[in-house]
Amino acid sequence: MRAAAHRNHPAWWAFLAHRLSGLALALFLPAHFLVLATAVEEASFDAFVAWTDRPLVKLAEAVLVGLLALHMAGGLRLLALEFLPWSDTQKTRIALAFGAGFAAVLLTLLMARP
Amino acid sequence: MAGLGDCPAQNPLPPRERVAPKAPGEGARKDPGTPLTLPRSAWAPPSPGAGEGKTRRLELRLFLAQRLSAMVLAPLVLLHLGVILYAVRGGLSAAEILGRTKGSVLWGGLYGLFVLATAAHGSIGLRAILREWTRRPHLADTAALLFAATALVLGFRAVLVLT
Amino acid sequence: MADLVVNVWRGEGFETFRVPFLESQTVLDVVTWIQRHLDPTLSYRFACRVGMCGSCAMTVNGVPRWTCRTHVSKVAKDGRLEIRPLRNMPVIKDLAVDMAGFFDKWQEAGGRFVPTRPGVLEFARVDPENPERRQASAGIECIGCGVCYSACDVVAANPDYLGPAALNRAWTLVNDARDGDRIGHLAAVADDAGCHACHSQGSCARHCPNHLNPTGAIAGLKREVFRALLKGDL
Ligand code: HEM
Ligand code: SF4
Ligand code: SF4
Ligand code: FES
């Protein structure tokens, strides 16, 4: 992608990751509310949980938790950038945000082992 | 190279007369006594954006709403992530979740706040993304309002069912 | 050394030129060589050739740069250069863009020094080391080249957005103890399409040839607007 060479730097990738994770969360959220309420209401929640008990669904859930952690860490980084005095450690903060996302994925996968 | 003869440096203008600065009225050299307290509007034209801004500034309001909701969301999400990690240890069950949340004003309040904050935060975020990536501001506004309405209805239904 | 293969934007597409490679050659040298030796109709803009006037910026291999201070050896890929006009500004011809809109936004951003009330005689005592003055001093090194503006994706998506250079200019004035209208400057940048449109993508700071930090300046503006709102000044 030569035309987009000006974008290839940490802060831009952090922006894209934050935007896409936010988008994914926003699309997932109504579904999450819907499924939760419907399943509990119709007492089919445990059947639903059984449905989610497959490796692929588990992985997807872990990724979603990871996206939430990533978006939160990236968002906190932005809030610090916008409301606290400028600091020249932006790259470190970006790395920390990505780290938090991956840590959350790993943690969820480990904890969710039956 | 042609044209160097036209160079203004070689044909300097006649020296200009120095004009002493004149202030309105009595002249610049006298201190009128009142320091910088006079409102700027009393002596200078309004700067761009001033005045009319108070009624508009929609983007600023949305910016503040999104940052405020993000500040509310951060601790709630942290709590929620903690609960997820705690809840999935022994496998999920409806009974376990309901046992925790049923009749609890605290959980009801926290999750209600969560629904409010995400509806605001997510819809403003979606609006920004759609504005920039589709360049159709009306589509972005409509989609954002739709998202907010959906998230509020489904979210509060879930909170009601769980508590 | 083999010749450079240079693809130059000519309005309807690229035209390929072969230019001899020289030691310490700049991208501006290459463009000039093409105009002098191959095609005198090639249009581009430059003045100082030493990185002061800000008129020579172009997009070189996908990245906006000041061409007079960019060495070919640093940016050529396998002896190839692709030279296009700056992004986000209307092209006049070939490599020359119309920067009028870019500079109009400096006015819209309130980027004009406002003197204190006429007749005030006290000198402003400015400590060059105080934090505000250091912010202002960093920002005034801008040469108005438009590289940041061309790098910014928010400008690309929202043509009304004031952009990094104009907002950086406003930030220098907000930090200037001698300026008479701090709140007016903040009001100008708090308008729609002002500093709050920025997503801190940092492409401006990444590519500014003078290593200015418009991202930091814009974050500063957001912060000071917020403060002024809390104080009820805005
Ligand atoms: C966990 C706490 C959260 C924090 C601290 C946070 C923070 C932020 C911040 C500061 C922005 C502004 C980015 C910008 O305009 O440059 C943002 C954007 C966004 N957020 Fe969040 N957020 C959080 C949770 C969520 C959740 C739960 C959702 C799902 C509904 C979400 C969806 C979005 C979307 C769609 C955007 C727009 C992204 C963009 O404009 O690039 N966020 N978030
Ligand atoms: S930091 Fe803001 S102004 Fe600079 S390139 Fe990014 S979005 Fe544009
Ligand atoms: S801030 Fe830097 S890149 Fe932008 S116009 Fe000024 S000198 Fe050029
Ligand atoms: S020609 Fe003046 S900055 Fe390049």
Coordinates of C-alpha atoms and ligand atoms in Angstrom, one line a residue:
Chain A
M1 CA 0.0 0.0 0.0
R2 CA 2.3 2.8 -1.2
A3 CA -0.5 5.3 -1.3
A4 CA -1.0 4.9 2.5
A5 CA 2.7 5.0 3.4
H6 CA 2.1 8.1 5.5
R7 CA 0.0 6.0 7.9
N8 CA 2.6 3.5 8.8
H9 CA 3.5 4.6 12.4
P10 CA 2.4 3.5 15.9
A11 CA 0.0 6.3 16.6
W12 CA -1.9 5.6 13.4
W13 CA -2.2 1.9 14.0
A14 CA -3.3 2.6 17.5
F15 CA -6.0 4.8 16.1
L16 CA -7.2 2.1 13.7
A17 CA -7.2 -0.6 16.4
H18 CA -9.2 1.7 18.7
R19 CA -11.7 2.6 16.0
L20 CA -12.2 -1.0 14.8
S21 CA -12.5 -2.4 18.4
G22 CA -15.0 0.4 19.2
L23 CA -17.0 -0.5 16.1
A24 CA -17.0 -4.2 16.9
L25 CA -18.1 -3.5 20.5
A26 CA -20.8 -1.2 19.3
L27 CA -22.2 -3.8 16.9
F28 CA -21.9 -6.6 19.5
L29 CA -23.4 -4.7 22.4
P30 CA -27.1 -4.7 21.3
A31 CA -26.8 -8.4 20.4
H32 CA -25.3 -9.1 23.8
F33 CA -28.2 -7.3 25.6
L34 CA -30.7 -9.1 23.5
V35 CA -29.3 -12.6 23.9
L36 CA -28.8 -12.2 27.6
A37 CA -32.3 -11.0 28.3
T38 CA -34.0 -13.5 26.0
A39 CA -32.1 -16.5 27.3
V40 CA -32.7 -15.7 30.9
E41 CA -36.3 -14.8 30.3
E42 CA -37.1 -18.1 28.6
A43 CA -35.0 -20.1 31.0
S44 CA -33.0 -21.3 28.0
F45 CA -29.9 -19.6 29.3
D46 CA -28.2 -22.9 30.2
A47 CA -28.9 -24.3 26.8
F48 CA -27.5 -21.1 25.3
V49 CA -24.3 -21.5 27.5
A50 CA -24.1 -25.1 26.2
W51 CA -24.2 -23.7 22.6
T52 CA -21.3 -21.3 23.4
D53 CA -19.3 -24.2 24.8
R54 CA -17.3 -24.9 21.6
P55 CA -13.7 -23.9 20.9
L56 CA -14.6 -21.4 18.1
V57 CA -17.2 -19.6 20.1
K58 CA -14.9 -19.6 23.1
L59 CA -12.2 -18.1 21.0
A60 CA -14.6 -15.4 19.6
E61 CA -15.7 -14.5 23.2
A62 CA -12.1 -14.2 24.3
V63 CA -11.3 -12.0 21.3
L64 CA -14.3 -9.8 22.2
V65 CA -13.1 -9.5 25.8
G66 CA -9.7 -8.7 24.4
L67 CA -11.2 -6.0 22.1
L68 CA -12.9 -4.5 25.2
A69 CA -9.6 -4.4 27.1
L70 CA -7.8 -3.1 24.1
H71 CA -10.4 -0.3 23.5
M72 CA -10.4 0.6 27.2
A73 CA -6.6 0.8 27.4
G74 CA -6.4 2.8 24.2
G75 CA -9.3 5.0 25.4
L76 CA -7.6 5.7 28.7
R77 CA -4.4 6.5 26.7
L78 CA -6.4 9.1 24.7
L79 CA -8.1 10.5 27.8
A80 CA -4.6 11.0 29.4
L81 CA -3.4 12.6 26.2
E82 CA -6.3 15.0 26.0
F83 CA -6.7 15.9 29.6
L84 CA -3.2 15.6 31.1
P85 CA -0.1 17.5 30.1
W86 CA 1.6 16.1 27.0
S87 CA 4.1 13.4 27.6
D88 CA 6.7 12.1 25.3
T89 CA 6.1 8.5 26.2
Q90 CA 3.3 8.0 23.7
K91 CA 4.9 4.9 22.1
T92 CA 5.2 3.2 25.5
R93 CA 1.5 3.9 26.2
I94 CA 0.5 2.5 22.9
A95 CA 2.5 -0.6 23.5
L96 CA 0.9 -0.9 27.0
A97 CA -2.6 -0.6 25.5
F98 CA -1.9 -3.4 23.0
G99 CA -0.3 -5.5 25.7
A100 CA -3.5 -5.1 27.9
G101 CA -5.6 -6.4 25.0
F102 CA -3.6 -9.5 24.4
A103 CA -3.3 -10.2 28.2
A104 CA -7.1 -10.1 28.4
V105 CA -7.5 -12.6 25.6
L106 CA -5.0 -15.0 27.2
L107 CA -6.5 -14.6 30.6
T108 CA -10.0 -15.3 29.4
L109 CA -9.0 -18.3 27.5
L110 CA -7.1 -19.7 30.5
M111 CA -9.9 -19.0 32.9
A112 CA -12.6 -20.4 30.6
R113 CA -11.0 -23.8 30.4
P114 CA -13.6 -26.3 31.6
Chain B
M1 CA 19.9 33.6 -16.3
A2 CA 18.0 36.7 -17.4
G3 CA 16.1 39.2 -15.4
L4 CA 18.6 39.8 -12.6
G5 CA 18.6 43.5 -13.5
D6 CA 15.0 43.6 -12.3
C7 CA 15.9 42.5 -8.9
P8 CA 14.4 44.9 -6.4
A9 CA 17.5 44.7 -4.3
Q10 CA 19.4 46.6 -7.0
N11 CA 16.7 49.1 -7.5
P12 CA 15.8 50.0 -3.9
L13 CA 12.8 52.2 -3.3
P14 CA 13.5 55.6 -1.9
P15 CA 13.8 55.6 1.9
R16 CA 10.4 55.8 3.5
E17 CA 9.5 58.4 6.0
R18 CA 9.1 57.1 9.5
V19 CA 5.6 57.7 10.7
A20 CA 5.0 58.0 14.4
P21 CA 2.3 55.6 15.6
K22 CA -1.0 57.4 16.3
A23 CA -3.5 56.1 18.7
P24 CA -7.2 57.1 18.5
G25 CA -7.6 60.4 20.3
E26 CA -4.8 61.8 22.3
G27 CA -1.9 59.7 21.1
A28 CA -0.1 56.5 21.9
R29 CA 2.4 57.8 24.4
K30 CA 0.0 58.5 27.2
D31 CA -1.0 55.7 29.5
P32 CA -4.8 55.9 29.9
G33 CA -4.4 54.4 33.4
T34 CA -6.9 51.6 33.2
P35 CA -4.9 48.4 32.7
L36 CA -5.9 45.4 30.6
T37 CA -9.4 45.0 32.1
L38 CA -11.4 46.6 29.3
P39 CA -13.3 43.8 27.5
R40 CA -11.8 43.1 24.1
S41 CA -15.2 43.6 22.5
A42 CA -15.1 47.3 23.5
W43 CA -12.2 48.1 21.1
A44 CA -11.6 45.3 18.7
P45 CA -13.7 43.3 16.1
P46 CA -14.8 39.9 17.3
S47 CA -12.4 37.1 16.6
P48 CA -13.6 34.3 14.3
G49 CA -15.9 31.8 16.0
A50 CA -16.6 34.0 18.9
G51 CA -20.2 34.9 19.8
E52 CA -22.1 32.6 17.4
G53 CA -20.3 29.7 19.0
K54 CA -22.5 29.5 22.1
T55 CA -25.5 28.1 20.3
R56 CA -23.6 25.8 17.9
R57 CA -20.5 23.9 19.0
L58 CA -22.3 20.6 18.6
E59 CA -19.1 18.8 18.0
L60 CA -17.6 20.2 21.2
R61 CA -20.7 19.0 23.1
L62 CA -20.5 15.5 21.6
F63 CA -16.8 15.4 22.3
L64 CA -17.4 16.2 25.9
A65 CA -20.2 13.7 26.2
Q66 CA -18.1 11.0 24.7
R67 CA -15.1 11.7 27.0
L68 CA -17.4 11.9 30.0
S69 CA -19.1 8.6 29.2
A70 CA -15.7 7.0 28.6
M71 CA -14.6 8.1 32.1
V72 CA -17.8 6.5 33.5
L73 CA -17.3 3.4 31.4
A74 CA -13.7 2.7 32.3
P75 CA -14.3 1.6 36.0
L76 CA -17.6 -0.1 35.0
V77 CA -15.8 -2.1 32.3
L78 CA -13.0 -3.0 34.6
L79 CA -15.6 -4.3 37.1
H80 CA -17.4 -6.1 34.3
L81 CA -14.2 -7.8 33.1
G82 CA -13.5 -8.8 36.6
V83 CA -16.9 -10.4 37.0
I84 CA -16.6 -12.2 33.6
L85 CA -13.2 -13.7 34.7
Y86 CA -14.7 -14.7 38.0
A87 CA -18.0 -16.0 36.6
V88 CA -16.5 -18.2 33.8
R89 CA -14.3 -20.1 36.2
G90 CA -16.7 -22.9 37.0
G91 CA -18.8 -22.4 33.8
L92 CA -21.7 -20.0 33.4
S93 CA -25.2 -20.7 34.7
A94 CA -28.3 -18.6 34.7
A95 CA -28.9 -19.4 38.4
E96 CA -25.5 -18.1 39.3
I97 CA -25.9 -14.9 37.5
L98 CA -29.4 -14.3 38.7
G99 CA -28.3 -15.2 42.2
R100 CA -25.9 -12.4 42.1
T101 CA -28.1 -9.8 40.4
K102 CA -31.7 -10.5 41.4
G103 CA -33.2 -7.9 43.6
S104 CA -29.8 -6.1 43.9
V105 CA -30.2 -2.3 43.7
L106 CA -26.4 -2.0 43.4
W107 CA -26.0 -4.3 40.4
G108 CA -29.2 -2.9 38.8
G109 CA -27.9 0.6 39.3
L110 CA -24.4 -0.2 38.0
Y111 CA -25.7 -2.0 34.9
G112 CA -28.3 0.7 34.3
L113 CA -25.5 3.3 34.3
F114 CA -23.5 1.1 32.0
V115 CA -26.4 1.0 29.5
L116 CA -26.8 4.8 29.6
A117 CA -23.1 5.4 29.2
T118 CA -22.6 2.9 26.3
A119 CA -25.7 4.2 24.5
A120 CA -24.2 7.7 24.5
H121 CA -20.6 6.7 24.0
G122 CA -21.2 4.1 21.2
S123 CA -23.7 6.3 19.3
I124 CA -21.3 9.3 19.3
G125 CA -18.5 7.0 18.2
L126 CA -20.5 5.4 15.4
R127 CA -21.5 8.9 14.2
A128 CA -17.9 10.0 14.0
I129 CA -16.9 6.8 12.1
L130 CA -19.8 7.1 9.6
R131 CA -19.2 10.8 9.1
E132 CA -15.6 10.2 8.2
W133 CA -15.9 7.0 6.3
T134 CA -19.1 7.6 4.4
R135 CA -19.1 11.4 4.3
R136 CA -22.8 11.4 4.7
P137 CA -23.6 13.4 7.8
H138 CA -27.3 12.8 7.8
L139 CA -26.8 9.0 7.5
A140 CA -24.4 9.2 10.4
D141 CA -26.9 11.2 12.6
T142 CA -29.7 8.8 11.8
A143 CA -27.7 5.7 12.4
A144 CA -26.3 7.1 15.7
L145 CA -29.8 7.9 17.0
L146 CA -31.1 4.5 15.9
F147 CA -28.1 2.9 17.7
A148 CA -28.8 4.9 20.9
A149 CA -32.5 3.9 20.9
T150 CA -31.8 0.2 20.3
A151 CA -29.1 0.1 22.9
L152 CA -31.3 1.8 25.5
V153 CA -34.3 -0.4 24.8
L154 CA -32.5 -3.7 24.7
G155 CA -30.1 -2.7 27.5
F156 CA -32.8 -1.7 30.0
R157 CA -34.8 -4.8 29.1
A158 CA -31.7 -6.9 30.0
V159 CA -31.2 -5.0 33.3
L160 CA -34.9 -5.5 34.2
V161 CA -34.8 -9.2 33.4
L162 CA -31.7 -9.6 35.5
T163 CA -32.7 -7.7 38.6
Chain C
M1 CA 25.1 4.2 -10.8
A2 CA 22.1 3.6 -12.9
D3 CA 19.7 6.4 -13.7
L4 CA 16.8 7.1 -11.4
V5 CA 13.3 6.2 -12.7
V6 CA 11.1 9.0 -11.7
N7 CA 7.3 8.9 -12.1
V8 CA 5.9 12.4 -11.9
W9 CA 2.2 13.2 -11.7
R10 CA 1.1 15.2 -14.7
G11 CA -2.6 15.7 -14.0
E12 CA -4.0 12.8 -16.1
G13 CA -1.5 10.2 -14.9
F14 CA 2.1 9.7 -14.3
E15 CA 4.9 10.4 -16.8
T16 CA 8.1 8.5 -16.4
F17 CA 11.5 10.3 -16.6
R18 CA 15.0 9.0 -16.4
V19 CA 17.3 11.3 -14.3
P20 CA 21.0 10.8 -13.7
F21 CA 21.7 9.8 -10.1
L22 CA 24.0 12.2 -8.3
E23 CA 25.6 12.2 -4.9
S24 CA 23.8 14.3 -2.3
Q25 CA 21.0 15.0 -4.7
T26 CA 17.6 16.2 -3.3
V27 CA 14.2 15.4 -4.6
L28 CA 13.8 19.1 -5.6
D29 CA 17.1 18.8 -7.6
V30 CA 15.5 15.8 -9.5
V31 CA 12.3 17.8 -10.3
T32 CA 14.4 20.8 -11.4
W33 CA 16.6 18.6 -13.6
I34 CA 13.5 17.2 -15.3
Q35 CA 12.2 20.7 -16.0
R36 CA 15.5 22.1 -17.2
H37 CA 16.5 19.1 -19.4
L38 CA 13.5 17.0 -20.3
D39 CA 10.2 19.0 -20.1
P40 CA 10.1 22.7 -19.5
T41 CA 6.3 22.6 -19.1
L42 CA 6.6 20.7 -15.7
S43 CA 5.1 22.9 -13.0
Y44 CA 6.2 22.9 -9.4
R45 CA 6.9 25.4 -6.7
F46 CA 10.0 26.3 -4.7
A47 CA 11.8 29.3 -3.5
C48 CA 14.5 29.1 -0.8
R49 CA 15.9 25.6 -1.4
V50 CA 17.0 25.4 2.2
G51 CA 13.9 24.5 4.2
M52 CA 12.8 27.9 5.2
C53 CA 10.0 29.1 2.9
G54 CA 7.8 26.0 3.0
S55 CA 6.8 26.1 -0.7
C56 CA 8.4 22.9 -2.1
A57 CA 6.4 20.1 -0.4
M58 CA 5.3 17.2 -2.5
T59 CA 4.3 13.6 -1.9
V60 CA 7.3 11.4 -2.5
N61 CA 6.8 7.7 -2.6
G62 CA 3.5 8.1 -0.7
V63 CA 4.8 10.4 2.0
P64 CA 4.5 14.2 2.2
R65 CA 7.9 15.8 2.4
W66 CA 9.8 19.0 1.9
T67 CA 11.6 18.1 -1.3
C68 CA 14.5 20.6 -1.0
R69 CA 15.7 18.9 2.2
T70 CA 15.0 15.4 1.3
H71 CA 17.9 13.4 -0.1
V72 CA 17.1 11.0 -2.9
S73 CA 19.3 8.4 -1.4
K74 CA 17.0 8.4 1.7
V75 CA 13.7 7.9 -0.1
A76 CA 14.3 6.2 -3.4
K77 CA 13.2 2.6 -3.5
D78 CA 15.2 0.5 -5.9
G79 CA 16.2 3.6 -7.8
R80 CA 12.5 4.7 -8.2
L81 CA 10.7 7.8 -7.1
E82 CA 7.0 8.5 -7.4
I83 CA 6.4 12.3 -7.1
R84 CA 2.8 13.5 -6.7
P85 CA 1.4 16.9 -5.5
L86 CA 0.4 17.2 -1.8
R87 CA -2.8 15.5 -0.8
N88 CA -5.9 17.4 0.6
M89 CA -5.3 20.5 -1.6
P90 CA -6.7 21.3 -5.1
V91 CA -4.0 20.7 -7.7
I92 CA -3.3 23.7 -10.0
K93 CA -1.1 21.8 -12.4
D94 CA 1.3 18.9 -12.1
L95 CA 3.0 19.3 -8.7
A96 CA 1.7 22.7 -7.7
V97 CA -1.2 22.8 -5.4
D98 CA -3.5 25.7 -4.4
M99 CA -2.7 26.4 -0.8
A100 CA -5.2 29.3 -0.4
G101 CA -7.7 27.1 1.5
F102 CA -5.0 25.9 3.8
F103 CA -4.0 29.4 4.8
D104 CA -7.6 30.6 5.0
K105 CA -8.0 28.1 7.8
W106 CA -5.2 29.8 9.7
Q107 CA -7.5 32.9 9.8
E108 CA -10.5 30.8 10.7
A109 CA -8.6 29.2 13.6
G110 CA -8.0 32.7 14.9
G111 CA -4.3 32.4 14.1
R112 CA -3.7 36.1 14.1
F113 CA -1.9 37.8 16.9
V114 CA -4.2 40.2 18.8
P115 CA -2.5 43.1 20.4
T116 CA -3.5 44.2 23.8
R117 CA -5.6 47.3 24.0
P118 CA -4.1 50.3 22.3
G119 CA -2.3 52.6 24.6
V120 CA -1.1 50.1 27.1
L121 CA 2.5 50.9 27.8
E122 CA 3.8 48.1 30.1
F123 CA 6.1 45.7 28.5
A124 CA 5.2 42.1 28.8
R125 CA 7.9 40.4 30.7
V126 CA 8.4 37.0 29.1
D127 CA 10.6 34.4 30.7
P128 CA 11.9 32.3 27.8
E129 CA 12.1 29.3 30.1
N130 CA 8.5 29.3 31.4
P131 CA 6.4 26.4 30.2
E132 CA 3.9 28.5 28.2
R133 CA 6.6 30.3 26.3
R134 CA 8.4 27.1 25.6
Q135 CA 5.2 25.7 24.0
A136 CA 4.9 28.8 22.0
S137 CA 8.5 28.8 20.9
A138 CA 8.3 25.2 19.8
G139 CA 5.2 25.9 17.7
I140 CA 6.4 29.1 15.9
E141 CA 9.1 27.2 14.0
C142 CA 6.3 26.2 11.6
I143 CA 7.2 27.1 8.0
G144 CA 3.7 26.7 6.6
C145 CA 4.7 23.9 4.2
G146 CA 1.4 22.0 4.4
V147 CA 3.1 18.6 5.0
C148 CA 1.1 17.9 8.2
Y149 CA -2.2 19.0 6.5
S150 CA -1.5 16.7 3.6
A151 CA -0.7 13.8 6.0
C152 CA -3.8 14.2 8.1
D153 CA -6.7 11.7 7.4
V154 CA -9.2 13.8 9.3
V155 CA -8.6 16.7 6.8
A156 CA -9.1 14.1 4.0
A157 CA -12.4 13.0 5.5
N158 CA -13.7 16.4 6.6
P159 CA -12.6 19.2 4.3
D160 CA -13.8 21.8 6.8
Y161 CA -11.4 20.6 9.5
L162 CA -9.0 23.4 10.3
G163 CA -6.1 21.0 10.3
P164 CA -2.9 20.6 12.3
A165 CA -0.9 23.7 11.0
A166 CA -3.7 26.2 11.7
L167 CA -4.4 24.7 15.1
N168 CA -0.7 24.6 15.9
R169 CA -0.6 28.3 15.1
A170 CA -3.5 29.0 17.4
W171 CA -1.8 27.1 20.2
T172 CA 1.3 29.3 20.0
L173 CA -1.0 32.4 20.5
V174 CA -2.9 30.8 23.4
N175 CA 0.5 30.4 25.0
D176 CA 1.7 33.9 24.1
A177 CA 1.6 36.1 27.2
R178 CA 1.5 39.3 24.9
D179 CA -1.6 38.2 23.1
G180 CA -4.7 40.1 24.1
D181 CA -7.5 37.6 23.3
R182 CA -6.7 34.2 24.7
I183 CA -10.4 33.3 25.0
G184 CA -11.2 34.5 21.5
H185 CA -8.5 32.1 20.2
L186 CA -10.0 29.2 22.2
A187 CA -13.5 30.1 20.9
A188 CA -12.3 29.9 17.4
V189 CA -10.8 26.5 17.7
A190 CA -13.7 25.1 19.8
D191 CA -16.0 25.7 16.8
D192 CA -17.3 22.7 14.7
A193 CA -14.5 21.3 12.6
G194 CA -12.1 22.7 15.1
C195 CA -9.6 20.9 17.4
H196 CA -12.2 18.4 18.7
A197 CA -12.3 16.7 15.3
C198 CA -8.7 15.4 15.7
H199 CA -8.3 11.8 16.6
S200 CA -4.7 12.1 17.7
Q201 CA -3.6 9.9 14.8
G202 CA -0.2 11.7 14.9
S203 CA 0.5 11.6 11.2
C204 CA 1.1 15.4 11.3
A205 CA 3.7 15.1 14.0
R206 CA 5.2 12.1 12.3
H207 CA 5.9 13.9 9.1
C208 CA 6.4 17.6 10.0
P209 CA 9.9 18.3 8.6
N210 CA 10.6 20.7 11.4
H211 CA 9.7 18.0 14.0
L212 CA 6.9 20.1 15.4
N213 CA 4.2 18.3 17.4
P214 CA 0.7 19.5 16.2
T215 CA -0.8 16.5 17.8
G216 CA 0.4 17.7 21.2
A217 CA -0.7 21.3 20.3
I218 CA -4.2 20.1 19.5
A219 CA -4.4 18.1 22.7
G220 CA -3.3 21.2 24.5
L221 CA -6.1 23.2 22.9
K222 CA -8.7 20.6 23.8
R223 CA -7.4 20.8 27.4
E224 CA -7.5 24.6 27.6
V225 CA -10.9 24.7 26.0
F226 CA -12.1 22.3 28.6
R227 CA -10.6 24.5 31.4
A228 CA -12.1 27.6 30.0
L229 CA -15.5 25.9 29.9
L230 CA -15.1 24.8 33.5
K231 CA -14.2 28.4 34.5
G232 CA -17.2 29.7 32.6
D233 CA -15.0 31.8 30.3
L234 CA -16.2 30.2 27.1
Ligands
HEM1 C1 -14.0 0.8 28.6 C2 -14.1 2.1 28.7 C3 -14.0 2.9 27.4 C4 -13.2 3.9 27.2 C5 -12.2 4.5 28.2 C6 -13.4 4.4 25.9 C7 -12.8 5.5 25.4 C8 -13.0 6.0 24.1 C9 -12.5 7.3 23.6 C10 -11.6 8.3 24.4 C11 -12.9 7.4 22.3 C12 -12.6 8.6 21.4 C13 -11.8 8.2 20.3 C14 -11.6 9.4 19.3 O1 -12.6 10.0 19.0 O2 -10.5 9.6 18.8 C15 -13.7 6.3 22.0 C16 -14.3 6.0 20.8 C17 -15.2 5.0 20.6 N1 -15.7 4.1 21.5 FE1 -15.0 3.9 23.4 N2 -14.4 3.7 25.3 C18 -14.8 2.7 26.2 C19 -15.8 1.7 25.9 C20 -16.5 1.6 24.8 C21 -17.6 0.6 24.6 C22 -18.1 -0.4 25.6 C23 -18.0 0.8 23.3 C24 -19.1 0.0 22.6 C25 -20.3 0.5 22.5 C26 -17.2 1.8 22.7 C27 -17.3 2.2 21.4 C28 -16.6 3.3 20.8 C29 -16.7 3.7 19.4 C30 -17.6 3.1 18.4 C31 -15.9 4.8 19.3 C32 -15.6 5.6 18.0 C33 -14.2 5.3 17.5 C34 -13.6 6.3 16.7 O3 -14.1 7.4 16.5 O4 -12.5 6.1 16.2 N3 -16.3 2.3 23.6 N4 -13.8 5.4 23.1
SF4_2 S1 -3.0 14.3 15.2 FE1 -5.0 15.2 14.5 S2 -4.4 16.8 13.1 FE2 -2.6 15.5 13.4 S3 -2.8 14.1 11.6 FE3 -3.8 13.2 13.4 S4 -5.9 13.7 13.2 FE4 -4.8 15.0 11.9
SF4_3 S1 3.5 22.2 11.4 FE1 5.3 21.3 10.3 S2 4.4 20.1 8.6 FE2 2.8 21.5 9.3 S3 3.0 23.3 8.0 FE3 4.2 23.7 9.9 S4 6.3 23.0 9.4 FE4 4.9 22.2 7.8
FES4 S1 12.2 25.4 -1.2 FE1 11.8 26.5 0.6 S2 11.3 24.9 2.1 FE2 11.9 23.8 0.3

